[in-house]
């Protein structure tokens, strides 16, 4: 069938299999052009199908020469409904990595579940023996707990409502938005979904099973951002979850010290992802950020960020901030970058967003996430979904 993009709000409900393969192939080619470095050889990536998780899997495979196991929860095609982009991404990665001589096994299912952890442990024992790196890049809207209760995360503030400007992705209009306050129950649920509880459970389950190598590394991803986004992100419900994620890394370094395990939080740059598109205010900030960082020659996408993380930041002595975090947002948070965005913020409007921001690049990256917008793909031809 012919597959076209169908956008509803901040998500695209279709994905193009050939376009997703092209996206994966381009990221692989980027890393292939870089010299390999010494690093982990057996890597588990939890949340491996899109965004930073997918880019992590590509970076360790082609940057370290690593074999990988991936975990993601993606929808297969059904009738005339396409599979999700992450499903096609995973198929493409496995195909290309296997052709290039790497072991690449993927599990599709609930990464929060005990059953998935047990399946992965069996796979590690049969194929790797042990893993020497675990990347935790889960970005799920909800989680089913061990007792069967399902909890959902929310994008809300803490303490008081917050009103600021955003871009309406349906119309490209600049308008004001008010973000409501989260209840205590919503904050707790957001922490349970997006905090460090499941990350810790994975590491505890894996170490108890004896499948984590001594002196292994585990990583999780976070974001801090500028003051303009703090009420909705850093200090909002998501921010409470990210604080829990950081506290979990500290706890891991203490609890698994006997194994020499090192747990890091990598604070990454703001990028167009399926998650960030849903957060009020952030799409406008990203549009301005892209323009300013491009003008400064500092712009990076997911794969460029993960190249810096795995091939430059991690090998050898790991450079961290005063809290022990790896800072991949160092270019984004440069004073000259943030000062320029602050200058633009109050003046940008619907008419000037195309000039002051990079709304074209925002939409280009948005469509690329779902396999659309590549000039070497014929989107008028029938494809097998």
mmCIF file of N, CA and C in Angstrom, residues 270-380:
data_model
loop_
_atom_site.group_PDB
_atom_site.id
_atom_site.type_symbol
_atom_site.label_atom_id
_atom_site.label_comp_id
_atom_site.label_asym_id
_atom_site.label_seq_id
_atom_site.Cartn_x
_atom_site.Cartn_y
_atom_site.Cartn_z
ATOM 1 N N UNK A 270 18.186 19.139 24.232
ATOM 2 C CA UNK A 270 16.792 19.133 23.782
ATOM 3 C C UNK A 270 16.750 18.805 22.291
ATOM 4 N N UNK A 271 15.936 17.810 21.942
ATOM 5 C CA UNK A 271 15.806 17.398 20.555
ATOM 6 C C UNK A 271 14.354 17.080 20.239
ATOM 7 N N UNK A 272 14.045 17.043 18.952
ATOM 8 C CA UNK A 272 12.713 16.615 18.519
ATOM 9 C C UNK A 272 12.633 15.109 18.698
ATOM 10 N N UNK A 273 11.820 14.677 19.656
ATOM 11 C CA UNK A 273 11.546 13.254 19.860
ATOM 12 C C UNK A 273 10.044 13.107 20.056
ATOM 13 N N UNK A 274 9.560 11.858 20.065
ATOM 14 C CA UNK A 274 8.141 11.654 20.293
ATOM 15 C C UNK A 274 7.748 12.135 21.689
ATOM 16 N N UNK A 275 8.691 12.081 22.623
ATOM 17 C CA UNK A 275 8.402 12.542 23.984
ATOM 18 C C UNK A 275 8.380 14.063 24.063
ATOM 19 N N UNK A 276 9.423 14.727 23.519
ATOM 20 C CA UNK A 276 9.526 16.182 23.668
ATOM 21 C C UNK A 276 8.427 16.917 22.917
ATOM 22 N N UNK A 277 7.916 16.322 21.838
ATOM 23 C CA UNK A 277 6.851 16.969 21.069
ATOM 24 C C UNK A 277 5.574 17.127 21.890
ATOM 25 N N UNK A 278 5.438 16.300 22.936
ATOM 26 C CA UNK A 278 4.216 16.321 23.749
ATOM 27 C C UNK A 278 4.264 17.342 24.875
ATOM 28 N N UNK A 279 5.436 17.935 25.124
ATOM 29 C CA UNK A 279 5.593 18.798 26.296
ATOM 30 C C UNK A 279 5.303 20.253 25.924
ATOM 31 N N UNK A 280 4.315 20.897 26.540
ATOM 32 C CA UNK A 280 4.022 22.300 26.237
ATOM 33 C C UNK A 280 5.266 23.180 26.409
ATOM 34 N N UNK A 281 5.401 24.204 25.574
ATOM 35 C CA UNK A 281 6.480 25.195 25.605
ATOM 36 C C UNK A 281 7.759 24.664 24.949
ATOM 37 N N UNK A 282 8.069 23.385 25.142
ATOM 38 C CA UNK A 282 9.323 22.826 24.647
ATOM 39 C C UNK A 282 9.453 22.885 23.124
ATOM 40 N N UNK A 283 8.410 22.591 22.305
ATOM 41 C CA UNK A 283 8.588 22.687 20.852
ATOM 42 C C UNK A 283 9.011 24.083 20.372
ATOM 43 N N UNK A 284 8.471 25.138 20.989
ATOM 44 C CA UNK A 284 8.890 26.491 20.616
ATOM 45 C C UNK A 284 10.352 26.711 20.989
ATOM 46 N N UNK A 285 10.723 26.283 22.186
ATOM 47 C CA UNK A 285 12.114 26.420 22.627
ATOM 48 C C UNK A 285 13.052 25.673 21.673
ATOM 49 N N UNK A 286 12.691 24.458 21.284
ATOM 50 C CA UNK A 286 13.548 23.668 20.403
ATOM 51 C C UNK A 286 13.706 24.344 19.048
ATOM 52 N N UNK A 287 12.615 24.904 18.524
ATOM 53 C CA UNK A 287 12.686 25.593 17.237
ATOM 54 C C UNK A 287 13.686 26.750 17.280
ATOM 55 N N UNK A 288 13.645 27.532 18.357
ATOM 56 C CA UNK A 288 14.589 28.642 18.511
ATOM 57 C C UNK A 288 15.999 28.125 18.756
ATOM 58 N N UNK A 289 16.107 27.081 19.573
ATOM 59 C CA UNK A 289 17.418 26.505 19.887
ATOM 60 C C UNK A 289 18.121 26.015 18.628
ATOM 61 N N UNK A 290 17.371 25.351 17.761
ATOM 62 C CA UNK A 290 17.976 24.822 16.535
ATOM 63 C C UNK A 290 18.566 25.951 15.687
ATOM 64 N N UNK A 291 17.807 27.031 15.538
ATOM 65 C CA UNK A 291 18.284 28.156 14.735
ATOM 66 C C UNK A 291 19.577 28.744 15.328
ATOM 67 N N UNK A 292 19.555 28.976 16.633
ATOM 68 C CA UNK A 292 20.702 29.611 17.301
ATOM 69 C C UNK A 292 21.920 28.685 17.279
ATOM 70 N N UNK A 293 21.713 27.393 17.544
ATOM 71 C CA UNK A 293 22.849 26.473 17.574
ATOM 72 C C UNK A 293 23.409 26.219 16.175
ATOM 73 N N UNK A 294 22.556 26.239 15.160
ATOM 74 C CA UNK A 294 23.053 26.102 13.791
ATOM 75 C C UNK A 294 23.916 27.307 13.409
ATOM 76 N N UNK A 295 23.432 28.484 13.786
ATOM 77 C CA UNK A 295 24.199 29.705 13.489
ATOM 78 C C UNK A 295 25.558 29.680 14.175
ATOM 79 N N UNK A 296 25.624 29.026 15.348
ATOM 80 C CA UNK A 296 26.885 28.938 16.096
ATOM 81 C C UNK A 296 27.716 27.717 15.695
ATOM 82 N N UNK A 297 27.185 26.901 14.768
ATOM 83 C CA UNK A 297 27.895 25.703 14.335
ATOM 84 C C UNK A 297 27.949 24.614 15.388
ATOM 85 N N UNK A 298 26.937 24.565 16.271
ATOM 86 C CA UNK A 298 26.948 23.628 17.402
ATOM 87 C C UNK A 298 25.781 22.638 17.387
ATOM 88 N N UNK A 299 24.976 22.665 16.353
ATOM 89 C CA UNK A 299 23.779 21.826 16.351
ATOM 90 C C UNK A 299 24.124 20.339 16.274
ATOM 91 N N UNK A 300 23.400 19.529 17.034
ATOM 92 C CA UNK A 300 23.553 18.078 17.011
ATOM 93 C C UNK A 300 22.178 17.416 17.048
ATOM 94 N N UNK A 301 22.070 16.262 16.381
ATOM 95 C CA UNK A 301 20.891 15.432 16.502
ATOM 96 C C UNK A 301 21.182 14.271 17.435
ATOM 97 N N UNK A 302 20.260 13.291 17.493
ATOM 98 C CA UNK A 302 20.430 12.145 18.392
ATOM 99 C C UNK A 302 21.744 11.410 18.153
ATOM 100 N N UNK A 303 22.036 11.096 16.897
ATOM 101 C CA UNK A 303 23.207 10.263 16.634
ATOM 102 C C UNK A 303 24.503 11.025 16.912
ATOM 103 N N UNK A 304 24.516 12.335 16.648
ATOM 104 C CA UNK A 304 25.715 13.122 16.965
ATOM 105 C C UNK A 304 25.933 13.191 18.474
ATOM 106 N N UNK A 305 24.832 13.313 19.227
ATOM 107 C CA UNK A 305 24.937 13.323 20.687
ATOM 108 C C UNK A 305 25.473 11.990 21.208
ATOM 109 N N UNK A 306 24.936 10.905 20.686
ATOM 110 C CA UNK A 306 25.369 9.595 21.166
ATOM 111 C C UNK A 306 26.787 9.258 20.714
ATOM 112 N N UNK A 307 27.204 9.802 19.587
ATOM 113 C CA UNK A 307 28.614 9.662 19.193
ATOM 114 C C UNK A 307 29.503 10.328 20.225
ATOM 115 N N UNK A 308 29.157 11.534 20.622
ATOM 116 C CA UNK A 308 29.984 12.236 21.625
ATOM 117 C C UNK A 308 29.989 11.495 22.961
ATOM 118 N N UNK A 309 28.807 10.963 23.336
ATOM 119 C CA UNK A 309 28.718 10.269 24.619
ATOM 120 C C UNK A 309 29.587 9.015 24.637
ATOM 121 N N UNK A 310 29.371 8.128 23.676
ATOM 122 C CA UNK A 310 30.014 6.815 23.732
ATOM 123 C C UNK A 310 31.448 6.803 23.204
ATOM 124 N N UNK A 311 31.748 7.677 22.263
ATOM 125 C CA UNK A 311 33.082 7.631 21.675
ATOM 126 C C UNK A 311 34.026 8.717 22.195
ATOM 127 N N UNK A 312 33.475 9.742 22.871
ATOM 128 C CA UNK A 312 34.341 10.798 23.390
ATOM 129 C C UNK A 312 34.255 10.949 24.913
ATOM 130 N N UNK A 313 33.047 10.898 25.476
ATOM 131 C CA UNK A 313 32.886 11.158 26.908
ATOM 132 C C UNK A 313 33.186 9.936 27.776
ATOM 133 N N UNK A 314 32.750 8.751 27.328
ATOM 134 C CA UNK A 314 32.846 7.571 28.193
ATOM 135 C C UNK A 314 34.211 6.889 28.232
ATOM 136 N N UNK A 315 34.889 6.736 27.115
ATOM 137 C CA UNK A 315 36.163 6.019 27.195
ATOM 138 C C UNK A 315 37.153 6.705 28.146
ATOM 139 N N UNK A 316 37.893 5.887 28.902
ATOM 140 C CA UNK A 316 38.904 6.448 29.804
ATOM 141 C C UNK A 316 38.296 7.090 31.029
ATOM 142 N N UNK A 317 38.878 8.204 31.459
ATOM 143 C CA UNK A 317 38.382 8.936 32.619
ATOM 144 C C UNK A 317 37.135 9.717 32.229
ATOM 145 N N UNK A 318 36.006 9.357 32.826
ATOM 146 C CA UNK A 318 34.727 9.969 32.460
ATOM 147 C C UNK A 318 34.629 11.354 33.091
ATOM 148 N N UNK A 319 34.410 12.349 32.256
ATOM 149 C CA UNK A 319 34.286 13.734 32.735
ATOM 150 C C UNK A 319 32.844 13.986 33.175
ATOM 151 N N UNK A 320 32.682 14.396 34.441
ATOM 152 C CA UNK A 320 31.348 14.650 34.975
ATOM 153 C C UNK A 320 31.294 16.015 35.657
ATOM 154 N N UNK A 321 30.058 16.466 35.964
ATOM 155 C CA UNK A 321 29.908 17.711 36.717
ATOM 156 C C UNK A 321 30.016 17.414 38.208
ATOM 157 N N UNK A 322 29.724 18.435 39.039
ATOM 158 C CA UNK A 322 29.899 18.291 40.483
ATOM 159 C C UNK A 322 28.981 17.242 41.100
ATOM 160 N N UNK A 323 27.918 16.867 40.372
ATOM 161 C CA UNK A 323 27.002 15.835 40.861
ATOM 162 C C UNK A 323 27.266 14.465 40.238
ATOM 163 N N UNK A 324 28.326 14.371 39.463
ATOM 164 C CA UNK A 324 28.669 13.098 38.849
ATOM 165 C C UNK A 324 27.911 12.798 37.572
ATOM 166 N N UNK A 325 27.264 13.809 36.983
ATOM 167 C CA UNK A 325 26.496 13.625 35.752
ATOM 168 C C UNK A 325 27.354 13.932 34.532
ATOM 169 N N UNK A 326 27.140 13.180 33.464
ATOM 170 C CA UNK A 326 27.774 13.493 32.184
ATOM 171 C C UNK A 326 26.935 14.573 31.512
ATOM 172 N N UNK A 327 27.583 15.644 31.036
ATOM 173 C CA UNK A 327 26.828 16.767 30.479
ATOM 174 C C UNK A 327 26.986 16.843 28.963
ATOM 175 N N UNK A 328 26.022 16.266 28.261
ATOM 176 C CA UNK A 328 25.980 16.387 26.807
ATOM 177 C C UNK A 328 25.191 17.619 26.370
ATOM 178 N N UNK A 329 24.618 18.325 27.356
ATOM 179 C CA UNK A 329 23.922 19.578 27.052
ATOM 180 C C UNK A 329 24.878 20.765 27.151
ATOM 181 N N UNK A 330 26.174 20.498 27.169
ATOM 182 C CA UNK A 330 27.157 21.565 27.370
ATOM 183 C C UNK A 330 27.119 22.620 26.267
ATOM 184 N N UNK A 331 26.876 22.200 25.023
ATOM 185 C CA UNK A 331 26.775 23.183 23.939
ATOM 186 C C UNK A 331 25.482 23.992 24.077
ATOM 187 N N UNK A 332 24.394 23.306 24.349
ATOM 188 C CA UNK A 332 23.088 23.961 24.479
ATOM 189 C C UNK A 332 23.089 25.019 25.577
ATOM 190 N N UNK A 333 23.743 24.716 26.695
ATOM 191 C CA UNK A 333 23.663 25.596 27.859
ATOM 192 C C UNK A 333 24.754 26.658 27.901
ATOM 193 N N UNK A 334 25.527 26.796 26.834
ATOM 194 C CA UNK A 334 26.509 27.883 26.788
ATOM 195 C C UNK A 334 25.795 29.225 26.957
ATOM 196 N N UNK A 335 26.350 30.138 27.755
ATOM 197 C CA UNK A 335 25.675 31.417 28.011
ATOM 198 C C UNK A 335 25.299 32.173 26.745
ATOM 199 N N UNK A 336 26.168 32.157 25.742
ATOM 200 C CA UNK A 336 25.870 32.917 24.527
ATOM 201 C C UNK A 336 24.678 32.322 23.770
ATOM 202 N N UNK A 337 24.511 31.006 23.863
ATOM 203 C CA UNK A 337 23.359 30.349 23.219
ATOM 204 C C UNK A 337 22.074 30.706 23.955
ATOM 205 N N UNK A 338 22.090 30.576 25.285
ATOM 206 C CA UNK A 338 20.893 30.839 26.073
ATOM 207 C C UNK A 338 20.533 32.325 26.093
ATOM 208 N N UNK A 339 21.532 33.195 26.094
ATOM 209 C CA UNK A 339 21.258 34.643 26.054
ATOM 210 C C UNK A 339 20.558 35.024 24.757
ATOM 211 N N UNK A 340 20.989 34.429 23.655
ATOM 212 C CA UNK A 340 20.389 34.737 22.358
ATOM 213 C C UNK A 340 18.939 34.253 22.313
ATOM 214 N N UNK A 341 18.672 33.067 22.842
ATOM 215 C CA UNK A 341 17.301 32.554 22.867
ATOM 216 C C UNK A 341 16.412 33.440 23.734
ATOM 217 N N UNK A 342 16.932 33.880 24.857
ATOM 218 C CA UNK A 342 16.172 34.762 25.753
ATOM 219 C C UNK A 342 15.810 36.068 25.056
ATOM 220 N N UNK A 343 16.717 36.584 24.221
ATOM 221 C CA UNK A 343 16.453 37.811 23.462
ATOM 222 C C UNK A 343 15.283 37.608 22.497
ATOM 223 N N UNK A 344 15.260 36.453 21.866
ATOM 224 C CA UNK A 344 14.251 36.166 20.844
ATOM 225 C C UNK A 344 12.897 35.832 21.455
ATOM 226 N N UNK A 345 12.905 35.168 22.612
ATOM 227 C CA UNK A 345 11.710 34.543 23.169
ATOM 228 C C UNK A 345 10.489 35.462 23.211
ATOM 229 N N UNK A 346 10.644 36.668 23.739
ATOM 230 C CA UNK A 346 9.502 37.570 23.914
ATOM 231 C C UNK A 346 9.071 38.259 22.622
ATOM 232 N N UNK A 347 9.897 38.176 21.583
ATOM 233 C CA UNK A 347 9.608 38.888 20.343
ATOM 234 C C UNK A 347 9.071 37.990 19.228
ATOM 235 N N UNK A 348 9.302 36.698 19.342
ATOM 236 C CA UNK A 348 8.872 35.809 18.265
ATOM 237 C C UNK A 348 7.355 35.689 18.246
ATOM 238 N N UNK A 349 6.791 35.688 17.042
ATOM 239 C CA UNK A 349 5.346 35.485 16.897
ATOM 240 C C UNK A 349 5.103 34.578 15.697
ATOM 241 N N UNK A 350 3.844 34.352 15.389
ATOM 242 C CA UNK A 350 3.499 33.419 14.310
ATOM 243 C C UNK A 350 4.125 33.837 12.982
ATOM 244 N N UNK A 351 4.166 35.152 12.727
ATOM 245 C CA UNK A 351 4.718 35.646 11.461
ATOM 246 C C UNK A 351 6.233 35.490 11.388
ATOM 247 N N UNK A 352 6.910 35.606 12.530
ATOM 248 C CA UNK A 352 8.376 35.624 12.515
ATOM 249 C C UNK A 352 9.028 34.300 12.907
ATOM 250 N N UNK A 353 8.210 33.287 13.271
ATOM 251 C CA UNK A 353 8.801 32.032 13.724
ATOM 252 C C UNK A 353 9.658 31.386 12.643
ATOM 253 N N UNK A 354 9.271 31.570 11.376
ATOM 254 C CA UNK A 354 10.048 30.990 10.288
ATOM 255 C C UNK A 354 11.416 31.609 10.142
ATOM 256 N N UNK A 355 11.544 32.872 10.551
ATOM 257 C CA UNK A 355 12.824 33.580 10.442
ATOM 258 C C UNK A 355 13.644 33.463 11.719
ATOM 259 N N UNK A 356 12.988 33.637 12.871
ATOM 260 C CA UNK A 356 13.707 33.629 14.150
ATOM 261 C C UNK A 356 13.938 32.215 14.683
ATOM 262 N N UNK A 357 13.064 31.311 14.303
ATOM 263 C CA UNK A 357 13.222 29.918 14.706
ATOM 264 C C UNK A 357 13.513 29.056 13.505
ATOM 265 N N UNK A 358 13.663 27.773 13.738
ATOM 266 C CA UNK A 358 13.906 26.847 12.632
ATOM 267 C C UNK A 358 12.768 25.837 12.600
ATOM 268 N N UNK A 359 11.571 26.351 12.307
ATOM 269 C CA UNK A 359 10.399 25.504 12.306
ATOM 270 C C UNK A 359 10.459 24.459 11.185
ATOM 271 N N UNK A 360 11.142 24.790 10.091
ATOM 272 C CA UNK A 360 11.288 23.816 8.999
ATOM 273 C C UNK A 360 12.093 22.611 9.454
ATOM 274 N N UNK A 361 13.187 22.863 10.180
ATOM 275 C CA UNK A 361 14.010 21.765 10.685
ATOM 276 C C UNK A 361 13.247 20.968 11.730
ATOM 277 N N UNK A 362 12.429 21.667 12.541
ATOM 278 C CA UNK A 362 11.621 20.964 13.547
ATOM 279 C C UNK A 362 10.719 19.939 12.849
ATOM 280 N N UNK A 363 10.008 20.411 11.833
ATOM 281 C CA UNK A 363 9.084 19.511 11.139
ATOM 282 C C UNK A 363 9.827 18.456 10.337
ATOM 283 N N UNK A 364 10.979 18.804 9.791
ATOM 284 C CA UNK A 364 11.773 17.824 9.058
ATOM 285 C C UNK A 364 12.183 16.673 9.972
ATOM 286 N N UNK A 365 12.664 17.001 11.170
ATOM 287 C CA UNK A 365 13.061 15.963 12.117
ATOM 288 C C UNK A 365 11.845 15.186 12.616
ATOM 289 N N UNK A 366 10.733 15.892 12.791
ATOM 290 C CA UNK A 366 9.500 15.224 13.223
ATOM 291 C C UNK A 366 9.111 14.144 12.218
ATOM 292 N N UNK A 367 9.066 14.509 10.942
ATOM 293 C CA UNK A 367 8.668 13.544 9.918
ATOM 294 C C UNK A 367 9.701 12.430 9.756
ATOM 295 N N UNK A 368 10.977 12.766 9.902
ATOM 296 C CA UNK A 368 12.015 11.744 9.816
ATOM 297 C C UNK A 368 11.835 10.665 10.876
ATOM 298 N N UNK A 369 11.325 11.042 12.062
ATOM 299 C CA UNK A 369 11.107 10.052 13.123
ATOM 300 C C UNK A 369 10.195 8.927 12.670
ATOM 301 N N UNK A 370 9.304 9.237 11.722
ATOM 302 C CA UNK A 370 8.320 8.251 11.256
ATOM 303 C C UNK A 370 8.624 7.743 9.846
ATOM 304 N N UNK A 371 9.823 8.082 9.360
ATOM 305 C CA UNK A 371 10.260 7.574 8.067
ATOM 306 C C UNK A 371 9.822 8.382 6.869
ATOM 307 N N UNK A 372 9.370 9.601 7.092
ATOM 308 C CA UNK A 372 8.909 10.440 5.986
ATOM 309 C C UNK A 372 9.898 11.587 5.720
ATOM 310 N N UNK A 373 9.845 12.120 4.501
ATOM 311 C CA UNK A 373 10.616 13.320 4.181
ATOM 312 C C UNK A 373 12.015 13.071 3.664
ATOM 313 N N UNK A 374 12.360 11.832 3.310
ATOM 314 C CA UNK A 374 13.687 11.552 2.751
ATOM 315 C C UNK A 374 13.624 11.673 1.233
ATOM 316 N N UNK A 375 14.541 12.454 0.668
ATOM 317 C CA UNK A 375 14.448 12.773 -0.764
ATOM 318 C C UNK A 375 14.773 11.588 -1.672
ATOM 319 N N UNK A 376 15.368 10.541 -1.143
ATOM 320 C CA UNK A 376 15.703 9.386 -1.982
ATOM 321 C C UNK A 376 14.695 8.242 -1.836
ATOM 322 N N UNK A 377 13.569 8.505 -1.180
ATOM 323 C CA UNK A 377 12.500 7.513 -1.046
ATOM 324 C C UNK A 377 11.311 7.938 -1.898
ATOM 325 N N UNK A 378 10.800 7.009 -2.693
ATOM 326 C CA UNK A 378 9.618 7.283 -3.506
ATOM 327 C C UNK A 378 8.380 6.949 -2.680
ATOM 328 N N UNK A 379 7.732 7.992 -2.162
ATOM 329 C CA UNK A 379 6.599 7.786 -1.286
ATOM 330 C C UNK A 379 5.280 7.531 -2.032
ATOM 331 N N UNK A 380 5.350 7.510 -3.380
ATOM 332 C CA UNK A 380 4.148 7.216 -4.159
ATOM 333 C C UNK A 380 4.033 5.726 -4.482
#
